Coordinates of C-alpha atoms in Angstrom, one line a residue:
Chain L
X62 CA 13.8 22.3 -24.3
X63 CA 13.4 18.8 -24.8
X64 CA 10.7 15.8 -26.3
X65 CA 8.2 15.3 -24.2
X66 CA 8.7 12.5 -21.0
X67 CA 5.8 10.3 -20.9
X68 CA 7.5 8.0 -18.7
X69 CA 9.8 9.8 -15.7
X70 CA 11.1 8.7 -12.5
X71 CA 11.4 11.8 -10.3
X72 CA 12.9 12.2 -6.5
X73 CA 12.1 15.6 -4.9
X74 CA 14.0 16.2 -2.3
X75 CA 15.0 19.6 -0.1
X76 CA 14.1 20.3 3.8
X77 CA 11.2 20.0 5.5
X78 CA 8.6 22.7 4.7
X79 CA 10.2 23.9 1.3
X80 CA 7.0 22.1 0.1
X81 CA 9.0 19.2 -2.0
X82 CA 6.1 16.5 -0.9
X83 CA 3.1 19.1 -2.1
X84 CA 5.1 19.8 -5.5
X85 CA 5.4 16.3 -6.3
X86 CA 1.5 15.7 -5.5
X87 CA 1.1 18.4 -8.5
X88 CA 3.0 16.3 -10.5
X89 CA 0.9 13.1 -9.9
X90 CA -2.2 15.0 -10.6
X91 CA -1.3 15.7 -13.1
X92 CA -1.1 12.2 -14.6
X93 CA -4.1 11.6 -12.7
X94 CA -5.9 13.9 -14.9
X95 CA -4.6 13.2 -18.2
X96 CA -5.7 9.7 -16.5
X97 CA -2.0 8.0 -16.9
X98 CA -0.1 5.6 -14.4
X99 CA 1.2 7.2 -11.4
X100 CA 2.6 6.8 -7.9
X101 CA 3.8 9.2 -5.3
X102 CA 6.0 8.0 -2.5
X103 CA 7.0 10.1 0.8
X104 CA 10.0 9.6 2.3
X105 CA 8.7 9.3 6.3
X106 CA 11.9 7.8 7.9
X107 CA 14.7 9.1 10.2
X108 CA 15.4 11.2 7.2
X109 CA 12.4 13.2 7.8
X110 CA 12.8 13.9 11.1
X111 CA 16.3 14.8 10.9
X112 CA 14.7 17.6 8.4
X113 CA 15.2 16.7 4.8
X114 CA 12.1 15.0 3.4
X115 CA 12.1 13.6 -0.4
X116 CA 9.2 11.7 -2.7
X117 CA 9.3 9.8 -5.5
X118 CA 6.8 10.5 -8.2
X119 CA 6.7 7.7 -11.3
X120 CA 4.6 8.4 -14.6
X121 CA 3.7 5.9 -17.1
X122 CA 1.6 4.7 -19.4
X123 CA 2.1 1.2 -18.0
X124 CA 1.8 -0.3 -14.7
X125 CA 3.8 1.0 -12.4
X126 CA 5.9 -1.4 -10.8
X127 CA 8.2 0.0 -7.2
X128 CA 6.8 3.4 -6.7
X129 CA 10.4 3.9 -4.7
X130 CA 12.7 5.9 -7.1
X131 CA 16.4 4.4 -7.0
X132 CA 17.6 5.5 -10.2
X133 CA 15.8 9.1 -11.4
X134 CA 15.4 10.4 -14.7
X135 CA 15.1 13.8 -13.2
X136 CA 15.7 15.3 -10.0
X137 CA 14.1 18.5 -8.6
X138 CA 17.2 19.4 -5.7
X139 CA 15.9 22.4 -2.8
X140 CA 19.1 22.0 -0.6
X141 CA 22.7 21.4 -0.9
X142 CA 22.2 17.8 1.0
X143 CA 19.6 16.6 -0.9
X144 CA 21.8 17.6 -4.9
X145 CA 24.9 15.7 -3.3
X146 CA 23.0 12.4 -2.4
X147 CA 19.8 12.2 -5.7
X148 CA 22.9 13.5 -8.2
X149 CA 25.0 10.8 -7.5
X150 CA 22.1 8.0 -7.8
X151 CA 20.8 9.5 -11.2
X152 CA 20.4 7.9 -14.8
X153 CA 22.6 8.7 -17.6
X154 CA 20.6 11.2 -19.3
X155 CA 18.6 12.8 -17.1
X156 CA 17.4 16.1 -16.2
X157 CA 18.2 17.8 -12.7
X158 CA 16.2 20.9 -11.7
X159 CA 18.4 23.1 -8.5
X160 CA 17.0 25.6 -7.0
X161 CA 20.7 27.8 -6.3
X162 CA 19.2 29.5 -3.3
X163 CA 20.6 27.0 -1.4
X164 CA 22.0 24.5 -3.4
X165 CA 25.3 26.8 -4.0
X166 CA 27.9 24.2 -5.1
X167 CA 27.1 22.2 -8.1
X168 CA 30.1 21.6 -9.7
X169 CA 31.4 19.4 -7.1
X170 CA 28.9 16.7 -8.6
X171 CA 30.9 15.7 -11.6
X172 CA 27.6 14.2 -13.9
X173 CA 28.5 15.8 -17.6
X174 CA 26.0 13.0 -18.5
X175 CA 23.4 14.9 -16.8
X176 CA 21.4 17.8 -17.7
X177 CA 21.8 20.5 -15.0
X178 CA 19.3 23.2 -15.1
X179 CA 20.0 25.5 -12.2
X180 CA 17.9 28.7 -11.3
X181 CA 17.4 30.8 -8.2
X182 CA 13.7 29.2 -7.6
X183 CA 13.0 31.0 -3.9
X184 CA 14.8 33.9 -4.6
X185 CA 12.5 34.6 -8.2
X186 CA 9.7 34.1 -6.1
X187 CA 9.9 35.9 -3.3
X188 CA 10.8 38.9 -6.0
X189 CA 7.6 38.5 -7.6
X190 CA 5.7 38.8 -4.5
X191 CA 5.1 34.8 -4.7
X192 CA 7.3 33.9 -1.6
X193 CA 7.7 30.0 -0.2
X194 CA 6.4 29.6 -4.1
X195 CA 9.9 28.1 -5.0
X196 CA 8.9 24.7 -4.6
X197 CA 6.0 25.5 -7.7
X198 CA 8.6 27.7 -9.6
X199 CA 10.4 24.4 -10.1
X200 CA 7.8 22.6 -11.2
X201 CA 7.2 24.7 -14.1
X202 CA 11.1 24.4 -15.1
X203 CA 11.1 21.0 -14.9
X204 CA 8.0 21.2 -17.2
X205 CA 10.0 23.6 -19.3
X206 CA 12.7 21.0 -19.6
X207 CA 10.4 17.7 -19.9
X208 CA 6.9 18.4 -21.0
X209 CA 5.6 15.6 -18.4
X210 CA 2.3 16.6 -19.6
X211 CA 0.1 19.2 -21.5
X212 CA 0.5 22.8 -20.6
X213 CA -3.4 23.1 -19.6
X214 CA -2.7 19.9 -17.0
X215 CA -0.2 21.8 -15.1
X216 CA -3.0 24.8 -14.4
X217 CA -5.6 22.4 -13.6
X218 CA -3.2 20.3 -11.3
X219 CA -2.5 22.8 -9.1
X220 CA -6.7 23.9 -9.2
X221 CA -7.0 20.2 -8.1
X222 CA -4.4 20.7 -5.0
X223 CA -4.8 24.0 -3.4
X224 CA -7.3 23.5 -0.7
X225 CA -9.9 25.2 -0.9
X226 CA -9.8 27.3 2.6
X227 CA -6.8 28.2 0.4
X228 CA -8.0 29.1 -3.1
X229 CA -6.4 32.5 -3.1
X230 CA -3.2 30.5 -3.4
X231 CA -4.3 29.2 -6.4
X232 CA -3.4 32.5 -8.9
X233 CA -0.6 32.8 -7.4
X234 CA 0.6 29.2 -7.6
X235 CA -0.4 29.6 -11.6
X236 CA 2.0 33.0 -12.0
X237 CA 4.8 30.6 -10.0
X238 CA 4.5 27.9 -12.5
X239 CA 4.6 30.2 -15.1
X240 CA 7.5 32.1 -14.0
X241 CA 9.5 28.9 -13.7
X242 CA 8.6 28.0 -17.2
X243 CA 9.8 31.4 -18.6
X244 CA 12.8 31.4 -16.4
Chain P
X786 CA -11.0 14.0 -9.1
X787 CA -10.7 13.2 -12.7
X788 CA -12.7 11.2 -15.1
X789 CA -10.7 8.2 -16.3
X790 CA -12.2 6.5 -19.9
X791 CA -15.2 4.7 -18.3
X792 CA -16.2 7.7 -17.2
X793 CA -15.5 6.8 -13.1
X794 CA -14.0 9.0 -10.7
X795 CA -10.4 8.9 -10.1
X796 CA -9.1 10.3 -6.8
X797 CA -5.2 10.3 -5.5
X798 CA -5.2 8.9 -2.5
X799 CA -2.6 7.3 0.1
X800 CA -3.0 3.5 0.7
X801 CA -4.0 4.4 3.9
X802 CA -6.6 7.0 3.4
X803 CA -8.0 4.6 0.9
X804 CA -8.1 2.1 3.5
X805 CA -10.3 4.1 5.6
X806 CA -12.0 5.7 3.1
X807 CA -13.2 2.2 1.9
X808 CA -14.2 0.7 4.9
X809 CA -16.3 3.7 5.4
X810 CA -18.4 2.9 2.1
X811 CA -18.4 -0.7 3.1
X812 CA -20.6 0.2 6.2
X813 CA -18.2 0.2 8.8
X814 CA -18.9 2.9 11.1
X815 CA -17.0 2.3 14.5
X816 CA -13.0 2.0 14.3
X817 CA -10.9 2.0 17.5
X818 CA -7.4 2.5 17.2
X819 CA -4.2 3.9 18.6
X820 CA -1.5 6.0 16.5
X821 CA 1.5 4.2 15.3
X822 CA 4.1 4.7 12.2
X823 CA 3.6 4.4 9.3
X824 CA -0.2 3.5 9.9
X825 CA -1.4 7.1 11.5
X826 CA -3.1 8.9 8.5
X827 CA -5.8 5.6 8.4
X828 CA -6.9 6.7 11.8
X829 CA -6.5 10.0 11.5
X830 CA -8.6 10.3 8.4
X831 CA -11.3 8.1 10.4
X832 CA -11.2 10.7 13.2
X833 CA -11.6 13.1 10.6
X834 CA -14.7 11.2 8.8
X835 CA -16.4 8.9 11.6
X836 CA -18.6 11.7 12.9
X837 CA -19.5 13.3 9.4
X838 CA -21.0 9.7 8.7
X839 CA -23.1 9.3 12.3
X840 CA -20.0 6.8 12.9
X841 CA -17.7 6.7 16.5
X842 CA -13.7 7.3 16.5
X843 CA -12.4 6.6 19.5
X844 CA -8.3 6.4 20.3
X845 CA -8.1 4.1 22.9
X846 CA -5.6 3.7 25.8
X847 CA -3.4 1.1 24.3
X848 CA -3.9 -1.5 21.0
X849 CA -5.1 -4.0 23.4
X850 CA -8.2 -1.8 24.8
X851 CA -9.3 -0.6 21.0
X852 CA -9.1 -4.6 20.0
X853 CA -11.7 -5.1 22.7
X854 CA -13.6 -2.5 21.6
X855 CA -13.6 -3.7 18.6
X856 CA -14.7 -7.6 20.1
X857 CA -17.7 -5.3 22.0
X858 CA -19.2 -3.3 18.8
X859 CA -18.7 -6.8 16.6
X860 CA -20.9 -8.7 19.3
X861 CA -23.7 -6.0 19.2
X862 CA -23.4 -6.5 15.2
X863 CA -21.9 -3.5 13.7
X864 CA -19.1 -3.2 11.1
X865 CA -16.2 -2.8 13.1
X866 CA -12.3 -2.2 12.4
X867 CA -9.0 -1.6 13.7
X868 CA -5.4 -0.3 12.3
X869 CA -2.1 -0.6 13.2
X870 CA 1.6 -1.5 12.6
X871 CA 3.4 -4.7 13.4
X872 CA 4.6 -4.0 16.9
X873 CA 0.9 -3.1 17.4
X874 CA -0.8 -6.1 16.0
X875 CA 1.5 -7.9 18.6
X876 CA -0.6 -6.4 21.3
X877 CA -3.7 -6.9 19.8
X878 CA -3.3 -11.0 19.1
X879 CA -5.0 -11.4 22.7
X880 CA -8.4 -10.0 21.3
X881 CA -8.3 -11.3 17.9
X882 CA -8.0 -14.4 19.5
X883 CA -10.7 -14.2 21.7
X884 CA -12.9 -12.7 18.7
X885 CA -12.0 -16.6 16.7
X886 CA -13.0 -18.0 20.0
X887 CA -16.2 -15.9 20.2
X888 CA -16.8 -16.3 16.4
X889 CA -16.7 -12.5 16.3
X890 CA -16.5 -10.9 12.4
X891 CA -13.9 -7.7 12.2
X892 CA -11.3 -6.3 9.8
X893 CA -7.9 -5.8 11.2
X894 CA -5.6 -3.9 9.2
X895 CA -1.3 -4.5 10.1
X896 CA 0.2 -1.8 7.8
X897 CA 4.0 -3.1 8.4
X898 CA 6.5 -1.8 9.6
X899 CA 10.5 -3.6 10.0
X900 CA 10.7 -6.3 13.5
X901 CA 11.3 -7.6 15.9
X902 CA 10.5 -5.9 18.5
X903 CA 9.7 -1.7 18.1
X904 CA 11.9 -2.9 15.3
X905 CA 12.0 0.1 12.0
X906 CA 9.2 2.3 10.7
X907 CA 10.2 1.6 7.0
X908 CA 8.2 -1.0 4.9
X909 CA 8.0 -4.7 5.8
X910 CA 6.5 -8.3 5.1
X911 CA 7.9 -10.2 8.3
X912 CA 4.5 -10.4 9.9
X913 CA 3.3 -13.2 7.4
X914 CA 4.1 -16.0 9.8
X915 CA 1.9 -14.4 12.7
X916 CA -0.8 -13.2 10.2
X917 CA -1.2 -16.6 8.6
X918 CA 0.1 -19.0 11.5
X919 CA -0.5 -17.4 14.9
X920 CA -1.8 -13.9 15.4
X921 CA -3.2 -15.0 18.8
X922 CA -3.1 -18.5 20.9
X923 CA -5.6 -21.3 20.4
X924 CA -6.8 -23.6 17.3
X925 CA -7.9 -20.5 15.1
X926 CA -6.9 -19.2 11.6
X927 CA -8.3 -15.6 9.7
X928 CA -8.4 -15.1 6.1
X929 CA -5.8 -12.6 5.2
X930 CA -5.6 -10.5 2.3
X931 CA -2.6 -9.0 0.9
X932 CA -3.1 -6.2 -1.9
X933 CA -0.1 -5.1 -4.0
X934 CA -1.8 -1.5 -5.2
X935 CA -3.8 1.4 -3.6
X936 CA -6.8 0.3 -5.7
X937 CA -6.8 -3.2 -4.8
X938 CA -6.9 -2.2 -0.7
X939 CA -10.1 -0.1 -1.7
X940 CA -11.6 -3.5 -3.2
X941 CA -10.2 -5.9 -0.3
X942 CA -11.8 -3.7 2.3
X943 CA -15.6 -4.4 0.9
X944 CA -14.2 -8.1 0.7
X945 CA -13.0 -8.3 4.4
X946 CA -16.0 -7.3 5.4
X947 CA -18.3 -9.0 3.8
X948 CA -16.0 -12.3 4.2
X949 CA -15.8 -11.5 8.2
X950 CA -19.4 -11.5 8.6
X951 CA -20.3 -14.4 6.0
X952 CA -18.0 -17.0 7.6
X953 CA -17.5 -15.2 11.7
X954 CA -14.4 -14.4 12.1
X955 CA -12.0 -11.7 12.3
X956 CA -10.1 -11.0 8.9
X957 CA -6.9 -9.2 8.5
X958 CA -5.4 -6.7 5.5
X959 CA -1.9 -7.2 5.6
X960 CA -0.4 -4.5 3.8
X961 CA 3.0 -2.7 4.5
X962 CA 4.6 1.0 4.6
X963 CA 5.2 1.8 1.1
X964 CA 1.0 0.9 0.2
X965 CA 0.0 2.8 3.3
X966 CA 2.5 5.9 2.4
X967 CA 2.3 5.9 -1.1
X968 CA -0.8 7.6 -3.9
X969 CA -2.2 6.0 -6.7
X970 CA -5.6 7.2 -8.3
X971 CA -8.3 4.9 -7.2
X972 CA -11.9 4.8 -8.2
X973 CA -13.5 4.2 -5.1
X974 CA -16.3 1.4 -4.4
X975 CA -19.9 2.3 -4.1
X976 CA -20.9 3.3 -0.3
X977 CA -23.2 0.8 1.3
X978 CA -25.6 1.9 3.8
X979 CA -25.3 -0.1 6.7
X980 CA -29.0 -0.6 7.7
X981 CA -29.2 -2.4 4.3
X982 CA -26.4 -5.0 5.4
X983 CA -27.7 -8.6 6.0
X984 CA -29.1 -9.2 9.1
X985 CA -26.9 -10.7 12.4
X986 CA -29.2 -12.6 14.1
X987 CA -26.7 -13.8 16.6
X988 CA -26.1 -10.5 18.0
X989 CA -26.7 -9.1 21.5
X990 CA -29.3 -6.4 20.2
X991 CA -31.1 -6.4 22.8
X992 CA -34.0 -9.8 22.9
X993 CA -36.8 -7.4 24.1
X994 CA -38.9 -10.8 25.3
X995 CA -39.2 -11.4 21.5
X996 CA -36.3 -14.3 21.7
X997 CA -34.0 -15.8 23.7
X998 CA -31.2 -14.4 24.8
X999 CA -27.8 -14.5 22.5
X1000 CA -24.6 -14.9 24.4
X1001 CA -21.3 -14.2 22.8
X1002 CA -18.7 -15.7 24.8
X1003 CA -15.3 -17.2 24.0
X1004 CA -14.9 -19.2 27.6
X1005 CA -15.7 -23.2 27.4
X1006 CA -15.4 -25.1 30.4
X1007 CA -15.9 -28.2 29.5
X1008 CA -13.4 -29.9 27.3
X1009 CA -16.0 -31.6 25.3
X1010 CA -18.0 -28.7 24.7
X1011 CA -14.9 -26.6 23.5
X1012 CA -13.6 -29.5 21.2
X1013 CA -16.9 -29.8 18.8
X1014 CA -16.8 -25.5 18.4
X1015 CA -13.8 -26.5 17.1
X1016 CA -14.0 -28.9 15.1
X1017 CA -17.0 -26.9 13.9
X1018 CA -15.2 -23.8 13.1
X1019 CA -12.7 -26.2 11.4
X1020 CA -15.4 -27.6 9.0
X1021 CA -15.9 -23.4 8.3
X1022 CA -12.1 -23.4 7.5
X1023 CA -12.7 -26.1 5.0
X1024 CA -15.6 -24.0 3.5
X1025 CA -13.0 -20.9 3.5
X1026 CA -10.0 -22.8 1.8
X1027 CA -12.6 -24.4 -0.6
X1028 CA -13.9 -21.0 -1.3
X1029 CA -11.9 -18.2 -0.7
X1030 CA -8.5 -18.5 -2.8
X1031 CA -7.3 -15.8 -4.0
X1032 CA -4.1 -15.4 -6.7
X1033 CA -3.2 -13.1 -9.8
X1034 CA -0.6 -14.8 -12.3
X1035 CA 1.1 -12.8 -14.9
X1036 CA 2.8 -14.5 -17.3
X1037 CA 3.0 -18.3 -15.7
X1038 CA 1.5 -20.2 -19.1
X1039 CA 4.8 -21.3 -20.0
X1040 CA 7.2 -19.9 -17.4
X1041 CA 10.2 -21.7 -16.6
X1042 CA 10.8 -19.7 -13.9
X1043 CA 7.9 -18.6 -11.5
X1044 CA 8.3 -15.9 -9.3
X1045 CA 6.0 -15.9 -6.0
X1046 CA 5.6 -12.5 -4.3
X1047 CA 2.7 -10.7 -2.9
X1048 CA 1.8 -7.0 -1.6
X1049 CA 4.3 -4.4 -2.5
X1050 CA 7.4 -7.2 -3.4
X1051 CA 4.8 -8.3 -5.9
X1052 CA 4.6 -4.9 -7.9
X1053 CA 9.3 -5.2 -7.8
X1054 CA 9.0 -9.1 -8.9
X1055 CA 6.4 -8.1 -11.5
X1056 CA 9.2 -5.5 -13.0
X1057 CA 11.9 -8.1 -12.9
X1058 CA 10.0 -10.8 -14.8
X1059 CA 9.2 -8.1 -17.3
X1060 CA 12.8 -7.0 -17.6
X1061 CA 13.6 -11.1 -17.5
X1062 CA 11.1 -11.4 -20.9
X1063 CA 13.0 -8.9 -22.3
X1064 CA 16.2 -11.0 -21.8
X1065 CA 14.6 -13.8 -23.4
X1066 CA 13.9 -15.6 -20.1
X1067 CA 10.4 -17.5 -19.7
X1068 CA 9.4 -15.9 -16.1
X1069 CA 6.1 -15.4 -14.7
X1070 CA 4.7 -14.4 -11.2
X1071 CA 1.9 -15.8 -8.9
X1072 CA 0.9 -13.2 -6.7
X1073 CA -1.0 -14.8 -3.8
X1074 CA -4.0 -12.3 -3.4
X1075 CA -5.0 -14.3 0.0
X1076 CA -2.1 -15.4 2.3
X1077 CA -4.3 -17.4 4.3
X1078 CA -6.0 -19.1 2.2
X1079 CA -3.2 -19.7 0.6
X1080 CA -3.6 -20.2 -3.4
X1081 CA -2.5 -23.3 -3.7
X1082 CA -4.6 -24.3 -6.7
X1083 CA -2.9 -21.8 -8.4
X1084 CA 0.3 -22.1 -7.7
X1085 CA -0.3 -25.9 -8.5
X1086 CA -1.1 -25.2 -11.7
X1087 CA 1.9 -23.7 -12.8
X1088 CA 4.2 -27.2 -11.4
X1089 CA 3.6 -28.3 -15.1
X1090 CA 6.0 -25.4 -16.9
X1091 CA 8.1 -24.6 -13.9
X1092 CA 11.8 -25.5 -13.6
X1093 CA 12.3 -23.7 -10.6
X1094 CA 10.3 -21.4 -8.2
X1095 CA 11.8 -18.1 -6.2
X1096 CA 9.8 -16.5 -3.5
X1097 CA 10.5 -12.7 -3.2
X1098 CA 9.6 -11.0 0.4
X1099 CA 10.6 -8.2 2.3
X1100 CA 11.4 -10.3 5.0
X1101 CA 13.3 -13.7 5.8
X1102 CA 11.8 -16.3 4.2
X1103 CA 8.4 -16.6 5.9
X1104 CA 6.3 -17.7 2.5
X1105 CA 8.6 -20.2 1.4
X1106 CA 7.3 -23.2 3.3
X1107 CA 4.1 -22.4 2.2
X1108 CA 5.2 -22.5 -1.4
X1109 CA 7.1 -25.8 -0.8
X1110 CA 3.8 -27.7 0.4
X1111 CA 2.4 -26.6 -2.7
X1112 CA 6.1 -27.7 -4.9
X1113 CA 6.6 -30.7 -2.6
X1114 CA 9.9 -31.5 -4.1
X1115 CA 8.9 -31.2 -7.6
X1116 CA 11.0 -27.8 -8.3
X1117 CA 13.6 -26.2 -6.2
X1118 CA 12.5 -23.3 -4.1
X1119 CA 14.5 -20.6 -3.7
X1120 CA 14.5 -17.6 -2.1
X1121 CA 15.4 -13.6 -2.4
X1122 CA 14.5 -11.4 0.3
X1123 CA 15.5 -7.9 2.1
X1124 CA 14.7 -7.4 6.0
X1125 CA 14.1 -4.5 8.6
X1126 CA 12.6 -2.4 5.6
X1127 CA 15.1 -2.3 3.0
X1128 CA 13.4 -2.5 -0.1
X1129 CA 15.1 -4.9 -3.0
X1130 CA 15.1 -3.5 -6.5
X1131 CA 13.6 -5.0 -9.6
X1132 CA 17.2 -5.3 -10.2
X1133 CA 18.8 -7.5 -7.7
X1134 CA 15.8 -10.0 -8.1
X1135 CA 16.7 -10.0 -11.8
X1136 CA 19.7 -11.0 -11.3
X1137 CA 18.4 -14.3 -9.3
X1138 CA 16.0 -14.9 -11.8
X1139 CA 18.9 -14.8 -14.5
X1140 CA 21.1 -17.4 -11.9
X1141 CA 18.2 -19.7 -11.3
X1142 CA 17.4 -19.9 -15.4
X1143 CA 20.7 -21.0 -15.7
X1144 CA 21.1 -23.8 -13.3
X1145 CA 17.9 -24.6 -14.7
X1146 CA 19.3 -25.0 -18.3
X1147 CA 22.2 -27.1 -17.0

């Protein structure tokens, strides 16, 4: 556990459909709640339609000035493609959330100078009846790991997300957060 | 939502559902379009809205049928708009010509996208020259407005409109991929209701014996005829680059070094001077809010401090000249751009900022 980051630079990247774009909205809202800076950036290129897609989410308590992320403080990595590429472009100091479902080689990456904190994200969720939930599990470890923001934010975020056609999601979004931030 | 200290509502919203969203509340209710990247979720979120509001969607054919859709509900006087991306706005520079000719208001909004040609789908400034020079053919300008963050489109959308219809013309939001793709909260403007929009009595309503008829028409036969509309939309142009300036500076009272950006390269070059204060370096940044007008009062004002000037686009070079009419050899202009929708970092224009300070010291 770490001092809270009031400022962060975050990519989250894995493929298409692991729900990397609607984890990172969380985030934002987050800030947008506690009424902070923020900016969220998709990646819609070739990138996307070869089936890895990434965003950028920056928080601040100042203006924010390129939303595009080219050096993050912390990383949330869904697929082995996606760790190899963000690891290399991180900052000295940061934190990397992997989910080692499928990102099964990290060692390869040689950043001692960053903080990896790897857990089996879709795997603990589908084995708490919370499957395709990985994407949220992470977003309570990374929370774990940074405190972007107050605990109560993180609940509300994800009230402020889940469509409402969709609000049974919502519990079990809350139970994925906090099994990420116990695990 | 969220309540932000003044007690407004703050919403996350993409650039370009803000876009729409706005227009919506500024009493637009017709938008013709036709899908392109990275433009799409504007018209999709209009298909979405248009009929909850009593407004009409329609996807068109092609760019150059919803343009002339657009030219038909502007002549019968509603609050009309269209989107697209640069390849797009190509196609359209037939109608928005004919609406200058016809002295037809509308908002036109190029999200850009990396040219020529089909060209990239990743974020780009190169359309400034046909924006501000020559979206169509004939003697005609349009005031173009280039916000740098998602709030700012939300306000520029009330101010297109109401500009397009004060002065009768077509008015463009330039804006690029990366505002169009990326959320910011915004508070959103208060909706207008259209009925309560000033009155267009030039419109083809309908004259129900009551007047005589109004004719909007952009064909002049007669040479004479066709040079006094003209030279009396000229005399409007005056009133516009009189008027209609529009320029944030940051920083410029006693900068050495002025940075001139706009749209997203304005929110990179706004980092770099703050990284080159921190280095000790006197930089600053006008940010040309209106391309065309441009702001050259502004940009005059800063001649005084400056020792040098460096334009920062995501594209080739296209404000530069614009910049040097305003410099006219009094400062060296230079220039740092990226093309085909590479973005440049706050650090690589730092580092030109750090050269040009010290040639400037020399």
């Amino acid at each position: 556990m770490s001092a809270t980051m009031r400022e962060m630079r975050l990519v989250l990247a894995g493929f298409g459909g692991q729900g990397v774009l609607f984890a990172g909205k969380v985030i934002a809202s987050c800030a947008l709640l506690e009424d902070r800076e923020v900016s969220w950036l998709p990646s819609y290129g070739p990138e996307m339609r070869g089936g890895t897609a990434n965003c950028s989410v920056t928080l601040s308590d100042e203006a924010i000035g390129s939303p595009l992320v080219t050096a993050p403080d912390a990383l949330v990595a869904m697929n082995q493609p996606s760790f190899d590429k963000f690891i290399e472009e991180m900052e000295a100091g940061g934190v990397c959330v992997v989910d080692t479902t499928l990102v099964v080689d990290t060692a390869a990456a040689e950043r001692r100078d960053v903080r990896l904190c790897a857990i089996p994200a879709a795997t603990m969720a589908e084995e708490a009846g919370l499957k395709g939930l990985g994407n949220i599990v992470l977003v309570g470890k990374l929370w774990a790991e940074t405190r972007f923001c107050e605990r109560d934010t993180l609940d509300a975020a994800i009230e402020h997300c889940v469509p409402a056609r969709k609000a049974a999601m919502v519990e079990k979004n809350k139970q994925a957060l906090t099994l990420g931030i116990e695990g | 939502m969220a309540q932000n200290a003044n007690g407004k509502n703050k919403v996350l919203m993409k650039g370009n559902e803000a876009l729409a969203e706005s227009a919506i509340r500024a009493g637009c209710r017709f938008f013709f379009g036709y899908p392109i990247t990275p433009q799409t979720e504007l018209a999709a979120y209009m298909a979405k809205m248009m009929p909850k509001v009593g407004g009409t969607y329609l996807q068109a054919e092609s760019e150059v049928a919803a343009i002339n859709m657009v030219y038909g509900a502007s002549a019968a006087g509603a609050r009309v708009m269209t989107s697209s991306s640069s390849p797009g706005i190509s196609l359209k520079g037939e109608g928005i010509s004919y609406m200058a000719g016809a002295d037809l208001p509308g908002v036109i909004i190029n999200v850009q996208r990396g040219g020529p040609g089909l060209g990239g789908i990743q974020p780009s400034q190169s359309d400034y020259w046909q924006a501000t020079r020559a979206a169509g053919h004939g003697d005609f300008q349009m005031i173009v407005y280039a916000p740098s963050t998602v709030q700012e489109m939300c306000d520029v959308v009330t101010d297109a409109f109401d500009a397009a219809d004060k002065y009768r013309t077509p008015v463009m939001i330039l804006a690029d991929g990366m505002l169009g793709q990326m959320m910011e909260p915004v508070v959103l403007p208060e909706p207008h209701d259209p009925s309560t929009l000033p009155e267009k009595p030039w419109a083809t309503t309908g004259h129900r014996g009551q007047r005589a008829h109004n004719v909007v028409n952009s064909l002049y036969l007669t040479a004479d005829e066709l040079e006094e509309l003209n030279v009396q939309r000229y005399e409007r142009y005056a009133v516009i680059q009189r008027d209609e300036q529009r320029a944030e500076t940051y920083l410029t009272e006693d900068a050495d070094i002025v940075v001139v950006a706009f749209g997203a390269s304005a929110r990179i070059a706004r980092s770099a001077v703050n990284a080159a204060r921190e280095a000790g370096i006197k930089a600053g940044l006008v940010r040309p809010i209106t391309l065309w007008p441009f702001p050259d009062d502004v940009l005059e004002a800063t001649t005084s401090t400056a020792k040098a000037y460096l334009v920062v686009e995501m594209n080739m070079g296209q404000m530069v000249d614009d910049v040097k009419l305003v410099v006219s050899g009094r400062a060296p202009v230079e220039f740092y751009g990226r093309a085909g929708g590479v973005i440049p970092t706050p650090a690589e224009v730092l580092e030109r900022i750090c050269a040009l300070n010290a040639e400037a010291g020399e």
